[in-house]
C-alpha cells in the first residue's frame, strides 16, 4: 500500500483538512467515540461502505494517529479499532459539523430528506444538550 499522505501541508487548516478528509472518516470516528469496535461492527454500522474502503480509511487514520488498531492473537484472529486521544479531540468539531448539516438542510428545506441514522440522532442529542 502506498503511503496515504507522504507530506502534509504546512498551513494548519490545510493539514487538518487533509488528515480528516475522506468520505467516511468523520463517520467512522463518530462510531469510535463510543468505544472500540471490531471491523465487523463497523461494517454493520456502515453498510454503504465497502470493506476495502473501510480498511483503507482506518489505515489512513491510524497512520495519522487518529485511530489505534489492536490485534488480539487468538483463533479466530480479532482486531479492535479505537479512537486515540488525538482522534477523540475531534469529537466537538465533528458534532458541530453534524449540527451544521442539520441547519443547512433546514435552511434549504431538505430537513425531511435527512437520514434517520444513529449519526443524525446523535446530532439531535448534541443540539438538545447545547440548548
CSV table of N, CA and C in Angstrom, one decimal:
chain,number,residue,atom,x,y,z
A,1,UNK,N,0.9,-1.2,0.0
A,1,UNK,CA,0.0,0.0,0.0
A,1,UNK,C,0.9,1.2,0.0
A,2,UNK,N,0.6,2.2,-0.8
A,2,UNK,CA,1.3,3.5,-0.9
A,2,UNK,C,1.0,4.2,0.4
A,3,UNK,N,2.0,5.1,0.8
A,3,UNK,CA,1.8,5.9,2.0
A,3,UNK,C,0.6,6.8,1.7
A,4,UNK,N,-0.4,6.9,2.7
A,4,UNK,CA,-1.6,7.7,2.5
A,4,UNK,C,-1.3,9.1,2.1
A,5,UNK,N,-0.4,9.7,2.9
A,5,UNK,CA,-0.1,11.1,2.6
A,5,UNK,C,1.4,11.3,3.0
A,6,UNK,N,2.3,11.3,2.0
A,6,UNK,CA,3.7,11.4,2.4
A,6,UNK,C,4.1,12.7,3.1
A,7,UNK,N,3.6,13.8,2.5
A,7,UNK,CA,4.0,15.1,3.1
A,7,UNK,C,2.7,15.8,3.3
A,8,UNK,N,2.6,16.3,4.6
A,8,UNK,CA,1.4,17.1,4.9
A,8,UNK,C,1.7,18.6,4.7
A,9,UNK,N,0.7,19.3,4.4
A,9,UNK,CA,0.8,20.8,4.1
A,9,UNK,C,1.3,21.5,5.4
A,10,UNK,N,2.0,22.6,5.2
A,10,UNK,CA,2.5,23.4,6.3
A,10,UNK,C,1.3,24.3,6.9
A,11,UNK,N,0.4,24.7,6.2
A,11,UNK,CA,-0.7,25.5,6.7
A,11,UNK,C,-1.6,24.7,7.5
A,12,UNK,N,-1.8,25.0,8.8
A,12,UNK,CA,-2.6,24.2,9.8
A,12,UNK,C,-4.0,23.8,9.3
A,13,UNK,N,-4.8,24.7,8.7
A,13,UNK,CA,-6.1,24.3,8.3
A,13,UNK,C,-6.0,23.3,7.1
A,14,UNK,N,-5.1,23.6,6.2
A,14,UNK,CA,-4.9,22.6,5.1
A,14,UNK,C,-4.5,21.3,5.6
A,15,UNK,N,-3.6,21.2,6.6
A,15,UNK,CA,-3.1,20.0,7.2
A,15,UNK,C,-4.3,19.2,7.8
A,16,UNK,N,-5.1,20.0,8.6
A,16,UNK,CA,-6.2,19.3,9.3
A,16,UNK,C,-7.2,18.7,8.3
A,17,UNK,N,-7.5,19.5,7.3
A,17,UNK,CA,-8.5,19.0,6.3
A,17,UNK,C,-7.9,17.8,5.5
A,18,UNK,N,-6.6,17.8,5.3
A,18,UNK,CA,-6.0,16.7,4.6
A,18,UNK,C,-6.1,15.4,5.4
A,19,UNK,N,-5.9,15.5,6.7
A,19,UNK,CA,-5.9,14.4,7.6
A,19,UNK,C,-7.3,13.8,7.8
A,20,UNK,N,-8.3,14.7,7.9
A,20,UNK,CA,-9.7,14.2,8.2
A,20,UNK,C,-10.5,14.1,7.0
A,21,UNK,N,-10.0,14.5,5.8
A,21,UNK,CA,-10.8,14.4,4.6
A,21,UNK,C,-10.9,12.9,4.2
A,22,UNK,N,-12.0,12.6,3.5
A,22,UNK,CA,-12.3,11.3,3.1
A,22,UNK,C,-13.8,11.1,3.4
A,23,UNK,N,-14.4,10.5,2.5
A,23,UNK,CA,-15.9,10.4,2.6
A,23,UNK,C,-16.4,9.8,3.9
A,24,UNK,N,-15.7,8.9,4.5
A,24,UNK,CA,-16.2,8.1,5.6
A,24,UNK,C,-15.4,8.4,6.9
A,25,UNK,N,-14.3,9.1,6.9
A,25,UNK,CA,-13.5,9.2,8.1
A,25,UNK,C,-14.3,9.8,9.3
A,26,UNK,N,-15.0,10.9,9.1
A,26,UNK,CA,-15.7,11.5,10.2
A,26,UNK,C,-16.8,10.6,10.8
A,27,UNK,N,-17.4,9.8,9.9
A,27,UNK,CA,-18.5,8.9,10.3
A,27,UNK,C,-17.9,7.7,11.1
A,28,UNK,N,-16.7,7.2,10.6
A,28,UNK,CA,-16.0,6.1,11.3
A,28,UNK,C,-15.6,6.6,12.7
A,29,UNK,N,-15.0,7.8,12.7
A,29,UNK,CA,-14.6,8.3,14.0
A,29,UNK,C,-15.8,8.5,15.0
A,30,UNK,N,-16.9,9.0,14.4
A,30,UNK,CA,-18.1,9.2,15.2
A,30,UNK,C,-18.4,7.8,15.9
A,31,UNK,N,-18.4,6.7,15.2
A,31,UNK,CA,-18.7,5.5,15.8
A,31,UNK,C,-17.7,5.0,16.8
A,32,UNK,N,-16.5,5.4,16.6
A,32,UNK,CA,-15.4,5.0,17.6
A,32,UNK,C,-15.4,5.9,18.8
A,33,UNK,N,-16.1,7.0,18.8
A,33,UNK,CA,-16.2,7.9,20.0
A,33,UNK,C,-16.9,7.1,21.2
A,34,UNK,N,-17.7,6.1,20.9
A,34,UNK,CA,-18.4,5.4,21.9
A,34,UNK,C,-17.6,4.2,22.4
A,35,UNK,N,-16.4,4.0,21.9
A,35,UNK,CA,-15.5,2.9,22.3
A,35,UNK,C,-15.1,2.1,21.2
A,36,UNK,N,-14.2,1.1,21.5
A,36,UNK,CA,-13.6,0.3,20.4
A,36,UNK,C,-14.6,-0.5,19.7
A,37,UNK,N,-14.3,-0.8,18.4
A,37,UNK,CA,-15.2,-1.6,17.6
A,37,UNK,C,-14.4,-2.6,16.8
A,38,UNK,N,-14.9,-3.7,16.5
A,38,UNK,CA,-14.3,-4.7,15.6
A,38,UNK,C,-14.7,-4.3,14.2
A,39,UNK,N,-13.9,-4.8,13.2
A,39,UNK,CA,-14.2,-4.4,11.8
A,39,UNK,C,-15.6,-4.9,11.4
A,40,UNK,N,-16.0,-6.0,11.9
A,40,UNK,CA,-17.4,-6.5,11.6
A,40,UNK,C,-18.4,-5.5,12.1
A,41,UNK,N,-18.2,-5.0,13.3
A,41,UNK,CA,-19.2,-4.0,13.8
A,41,UNK,C,-19.2,-2.7,13.0
A,42,UNK,N,-18.1,-2.2,12.6
A,42,UNK,CA,-18.0,-1.1,11.7
A,42,UNK,C,-18.7,-1.3,10.4
A,43,UNK,N,-18.5,-2.5,9.9
A,43,UNK,CA,-19.1,-2.9,8.6
A,43,UNK,C,-20.6,-2.9,8.7
A,44,UNK,N,-21.1,-3.4,9.8
A,44,UNK,CA,-22.6,-3.4,10.1
A,44,UNK,C,-23.1,-2.0,10.3
A,45,UNK,N,-22.3,-1.1,10.9
A,45,UNK,CA,-22.8,0.3,11.2
A,45,UNK,C,-22.7,1.1,9.9
A,46,UNK,N,-21.9,0.7,9.0
A,46,UNK,CA,-21.7,1.5,7.7
A,46,UNK,C,-21.9,0.6,6.5
A,47,UNK,N,-23.2,0.2,6.3
A,47,UNK,CA,-23.4,-0.7,5.2
A,47,UNK,C,-23.1,-0.2,3.8
A,48,UNK,N,-23.1,1.1,3.6
A,48,UNK,CA,-22.8,1.7,2.3
A,48,UNK,C,-21.3,1.7,2.0
A,49,UNK,N,-20.5,1.3,2.9
A,49,UNK,CA,-19.0,1.4,2.7
A,49,UNK,C,-18.5,0.0,2.4
A,50,UNK,N,-17.7,-0.2,1.4
A,50,UNK,CA,-17.1,-1.5,1.1
A,50,UNK,C,-16.1,-1.8,2.1
A,51,UNK,N,-15.8,-3.0,2.4
A,51,UNK,CA,-14.8,-3.4,3.4
A,51,UNK,C,-13.4,-2.9,2.9
A,52,UNK,N,-13.1,-2.9,1.7
A,52,UNK,CA,-11.8,-2.3,1.2
A,52,UNK,C,-11.7,-0.9,1.5
A,53,UNK,N,-12.7,-0.1,1.3
A,53,UNK,CA,-12.7,1.4,1.5
A,53,UNK,C,-12.6,1.6,3.1
A,54,UNK,N,-13.4,0.8,3.8
A,54,UNK,CA,-13.3,1.0,5.3
A,54,UNK,C,-11.9,0.7,5.8
A,55,UNK,N,-11.3,-0.3,5.4
A,55,UNK,CA,-10.0,-0.7,5.8
A,55,UNK,C,-9.0,0.4,5.4
A,56,UNK,N,-9.1,0.9,4.2
A,56,UNK,CA,-8.2,2.0,3.7
A,56,UNK,C,-8.4,3.2,4.6
A,57,UNK,N,-9.6,3.6,4.9
A,57,UNK,CA,-9.8,4.8,5.7
A,57,UNK,C,-9.3,4.6,7.1
A,58,UNK,N,-9.5,3.4,7.7
A,58,UNK,CA,-9.0,3.1,9.0
A,58,UNK,C,-7.4,3.2,9.0
A,59,UNK,N,-6.8,2.6,8.0
A,59,UNK,CA,-5.3,2.6,7.9
A,59,UNK,C,-4.8,4.1,7.8
A,60,UNK,N,-5.5,4.9,7.0
A,60,UNK,CA,-5.0,6.3,6.9
A,60,UNK,C,-5.2,7.0,8.3
A,61,UNK,N,-6.3,6.8,9.0
A,61,UNK,CA,-6.5,7.4,10.3
A,61,UNK,C,-5.5,6.9,11.3
A,62,UNK,N,-5.1,5.6,11.2
A,62,UNK,CA,-4.1,5.0,12.1
A,62,UNK,C,-2.7,5.7,11.8
A,63,UNK,N,-2.4,5.8,10.5
A,63,UNK,CA,-1.2,6.5,10.1
A,63,UNK,C,-1.0,7.9,10.6
A,64,UNK,N,-2.2,8.6,10.7
A,64,UNK,CA,-2.2,10.0,11.2
A,64,UNK,C,-2.4,10.1,12.7
A,65,UNK,N,-2.5,9.0,13.4
A,65,UNK,CA,-2.6,9.0,14.9
A,65,UNK,C,-4.0,9.2,15.4
A,66,UNK,N,-5.0,9.1,14.5
A,66,UNK,CA,-6.4,9.3,15.0
A,66,UNK,C,-7.1,8.0,15.5
A,67,UNK,N,-6.6,6.9,15.0
A,67,UNK,CA,-7.2,5.5,15.3
A,67,UNK,C,-6.1,4.6,15.8
A,68,UNK,N,-6.4,3.8,16.8
A,68,UNK,CA,-5.5,2.7,17.2
A,68,UNK,C,-6.0,1.4,16.8
A,69,UNK,N,-5.2,0.5,16.3
A,69,UNK,CA,-5.6,-0.8,16.0
A,69,UNK,C,-4.9,-1.8,16.9
A,70,UNK,N,-5.7,-2.6,17.6
A,70,UNK,CA,-5.2,-3.6,18.5
A,70,UNK,C,-5.5,-5.0,17.9
A,71,UNK,N,-4.4,-5.8,17.8
A,71,UNK,CA,-4.6,-7.1,17.3
A,71,UNK,C,-4.5,-8.1,18.4
A,72,UNK,N,-5.5,-9.0,18.5
A,72,UNK,CA,-5.5,-10.0,19.6
A,72,UNK,C,-5.1,-11.3,18.9
A,73,UNK,N,-4.1,-11.9,19.5
A,73,UNK,CA,-3.6,-13.2,19.0
A,73,UNK,C,-4.5,-14.3,19.5
A,74,UNK,N,-5.5,-14.6,18.8
A,74,UNK,CA,-6.4,-15.7,19.2
A,74,UNK,C,-7.0,-16.3,17.9
A,75,UNK,N,-7.7,-17.4,18.1
A,75,UNK,CA,-8.4,-18.1,16.9
A,75,UNK,C,-9.9,-18.0,17.1
A,76,UNK,N,-10.6,-17.4,16.2
A,76,UNK,CA,-10.1,-16.6,15.0
A,76,UNK,C,-9.5,-15.3,15.4
A,77,UNK,N,-8.6,-14.8,14.6
A,77,UNK,CA,-7.9,-13.5,15.0
A,77,UNK,C,-8.9,-12.4,15.2
A,78,UNK,N,-8.6,-11.5,16.1
A,78,UNK,CA,-9.5,-10.4,16.4
A,78,UNK,C,-8.7,-9.1,16.3
A,79,UNK,N,-9.3,-8.1,15.7
A,79,UNK,CA,-8.7,-6.8,15.6
A,79,UNK,C,-9.8,-5.8,16.1
A,80,UNK,N,-9.4,-4.9,17.0
A,80,UNK,CA,-10.3,-3.9,17.5
A,80,UNK,C,-9.7,-2.5,17.1
A,81,UNK,N,-10.6,-1.6,16.8
A,81,UNK,CA,-10.2,-0.2,16.4
A,81,UNK,C,-10.8,0.7,17.5
A,82,UNK,N,-10.0,1.7,17.9
A,82,UNK,CA,-10.5,2.7,18.8
A,82,UNK,C,-9.9,4.0,18.5
A,83,UNK,N,-10.6,5.1,18.9
A,83,UNK,CA,-10.1,6.4,18.7
A,83,UNK,C,-9.0,6.7,19.7
A,84,UNK,N,-7.9,7.3,19.2
A,84,UNK,CA,-6.8,7.7,20.1
A,84,UNK,C,-7.3,9.0,20.8
A,85,UNK,N,-6.5,9.5,21.8
A,85,UNK,CA,-6.8,10.8,22.4
A,85,UNK,C,-6.8,11.9,21.3
A,86,UNK,N,-5.9,11.8,20.3
A,86,UNK,CA,-6.0,12.8,19.2
A,86,UNK,C,-7.2,12.7,18.4
A,87,UNK,N,-7.7,11.5,18.1
A,87,UNK,CA,-8.9,11.3,17.4
A,87,UNK,C,-10.1,11.7,18.2
A,88,UNK,N,-10.1,11.5,19.5
A,88,UNK,CA,-11.2,11.9,20.4
A,88,UNK,C,-11.3,13.4,20.5
A,89,UNK,N,-10.1,14.1,20.3
A,89,UNK,CA,-10.2,15.6,20.3
A,89,UNK,C,-11.0,16.2,19.2
A,90,UNK,N,-11.3,15.4,18.2
A,90,UNK,CA,-12.1,15.9,17.0
A,90,UNK,C,-13.6,15.8,17.3
A,91,UNK,N,-14.0,15.2,18.4
A,91,UNK,CA,-15.4,15.0,18.7
A,91,UNK,C,-16.2,16.3,18.6
A,92,UNK,N,-15.8,17.3,19.3
A,92,UNK,CA,-16.6,18.5,19.3
A,92,UNK,C,-16.8,19.1,17.9
A,93,UNK,N,-15.7,19.0,17.1
A,93,UNK,CA,-15.8,19.5,15.7
A,93,UNK,C,-16.7,18.7,14.8
A,94,UNK,N,-16.6,17.4,14.9
A,94,UNK,CA,-17.4,16.5,14.1
A,94,UNK,C,-18.9,16.7,14.5
A,95,UNK,N,-19.2,16.8,15.8
A,95,UNK,CA,-20.6,17.1,16.2
A,95,UNK,C,-21.1,18.4,15.8
A,96,UNK,N,-20.2,19.4,15.7
A,96,UNK,CA,-20.6,20.7,15.2
A,96,UNK,C,-20.9,20.7,13.7
A,97,UNK,N,-20.1,19.9,13.0
A,97,UNK,CA,-20.4,19.7,11.6
A,97,UNK,C,-21.7,19.0,11.4
A,98,UNK,N,-22.0,18.1,12.2
A,98,UNK,CA,-23.3,17.4,12.1
A,98,UNK,C,-24.4,18.3,12.3
A,99,UNK,N,-24.3,19.2,13.4
A,99,UNK,CA,-25.3,20.1,13.6
A,99,UNK,C,-25.5,21.1,12.5
A,100,UNK,N,-24.3,21.6,11.9
A,100,UNK,CA,-24.4,22.5,10.8
A,100,UNK,C,-25.1,21.8,9.6
A,101,UNK,N,-24.8,20.6,9.4
A,101,UNK,CA,-25.5,19.8,8.3
A,101,UNK,C,-27.0,19.8,8.5
A,102,UNK,N,-27.5,19.7,9.7
A,102,UNK,CA,-28.9,19.7,10.0
A,102,UNK,C,-29.5,21.1,9.7
A,103,UNK,N,-28.7,22.2,10.2
A,103,UNK,CA,-29.2,23.5,9.9
A,103,UNK,C,-29.2,23.9,8.5
A,104,UNK,N,-28.2,23.4,7.7
A,104,UNK,CA,-28.1,23.7,6.3
A,104,UNK,C,-29.3,23.0,5.6
A,105,UNK,N,-29.6,21.8,6.0
A,105,UNK,CA,-30.7,21.1,5.4
A,105,UNK,C,-32.0,21.8,5.7
A,106,UNK,N,-32.2,22.3,6.9
A,106,UNK,CA,-33.4,23.0,7.3
A,106,UNK,C,-33.5,24.3,6.5
A,107,UNK,N,-32.4,25.1,6.3
A,107,UNK,CA,-32.4,26.3,5.6
A,107,UNK,C,-32.8,26.1,4.1
A,108,UNK,N,-32.4,25.0,3.5
A,108,UNK,CA,-32.7,24.7,2.1
A,108,UNK,C,-34.0,23.9,2.0
A,109,UNK,N,-34.7,23.7,3.1
A,109,UNK,CA,-36.0,22.9,3.0
A,109,UNK,C,-35.8,21.4,2.8
A,110,UNK,N,-34.7,20.9,3.1
A,110,UNK,CA,-34.4,19.5,2.9
A,110,UNK,C,-34.3,18.7,4.2
A,111,UNK,N,-34.8,19.3,5.3
A,111,UNK,CA,-34.7,18.6,6.6
A,111,UNK,C,-35.3,17.2,6.6
A,112,UNK,N,-36.5,17.1,5.9
A,112,UNK,CA,-37.2,15.8,5.9
A,112,UNK,C,-36.5,14.8,5.1
A,113,UNK,N,-35.4,15.2,4.3
A,113,UNK,CA,-34.7,14.3,3.5
A,113,UNK,C,-33.5,13.7,4.3
A,114,UNK,N,-33.2,14.2,5.5
A,114,UNK,CA,-32.1,13.7,6.2
A,114,UNK,C,-32.3,12.2,6.7
A,115,UNK,N,-31.2,11.5,6.7
A,115,UNK,CA,-31.3,10.1,7.2
A,115,UNK,C,-31.6,10.1,8.7
A,116,UNK,N,-32.3,9.1,9.1
A,116,UNK,CA,-32.6,8.9,10.5
A,116,UNK,C,-31.7,7.9,11.1
A,117,UNK,N,-30.4,8.1,10.9
A,117,UNK,CA,-29.4,7.1,11.3
A,117,UNK,C,-28.9,7.5,12.7
A,118,UNK,N,-28.1,6.7,13.3
A,118,UNK,CA,-27.5,6.9,14.6
A,118,UNK,C,-26.8,8.3,14.6
A,119,UNK,N,-26.1,8.6,13.5
A,119,UNK,CA,-25.4,9.8,13.5
A,119,UNK,C,-26.3,11.0,13.6
A,120,UNK,N,-27.4,11.0,12.8
A,120,UNK,CA,-28.4,12.1,12.8
A,120,UNK,C,-29.0,12.2,14.2
A,121,UNK,N,-29.3,11.0,14.8
A,121,UNK,CA,-29.9,11.1,16.2
A,121,UNK,C,-28.9,11.6,17.2
A,122,UNK,N,-27.7,11.3,17.1
A,122,UNK,CA,-26.6,11.8,18.0
A,122,UNK,C,-26.5,13.3,17.8
A,123,UNK,N,-26.6,13.8,16.6
A,123,UNK,CA,-26.6,15.2,16.3
A,123,UNK,C,-27.7,15.9,17.1
A,124,UNK,N,-28.9,15.3,17.0
A,124,UNK,CA,-30.0,15.8,17.7
A,124,UNK,C,-29.8,15.9,19.2
A,125,UNK,N,-29.2,14.9,19.8
A,125,UNK,CA,-28.9,14.9,21.2
A,125,UNK,C,-28.0,16.0,21.6
A,126,UNK,N,-26.9,16.2,20.7
A,126,UNK,CA,-26.0,17.3,21.0
A,126,UNK,C,-26.7,18.6,20.9
A,127,UNK,N,-27.6,18.8,19.9
A,127,UNK,CA,-28.3,20.0,19.8
A,127,UNK,C,-29.2,20.3,21.0
A,128,UNK,N,-29.8,19.3,21.5
A,128,UNK,CA,-30.7,19.4,22.7
A,128,UNK,C,-29.8,19.8,23.9
A,129,UNK,N,-28.6,19.1,24.1
A,129,UNK,CA,-27.8,19.3,25.2
A,129,UNK,C,-27.2,20.8,25.2
A,130,UNK,N,-26.9,21.3,24.0
A,130,UNK,CA,-26.3,22.6,24.0
A,130,UNK,C,-27.4,23.7,24.0
A,131,UNK,N,-28.6,23.4,24.0
A,131,UNK,CA,-29.7,24.4,24.1
A,131,UNK,C,-29.9,24.9,25.5
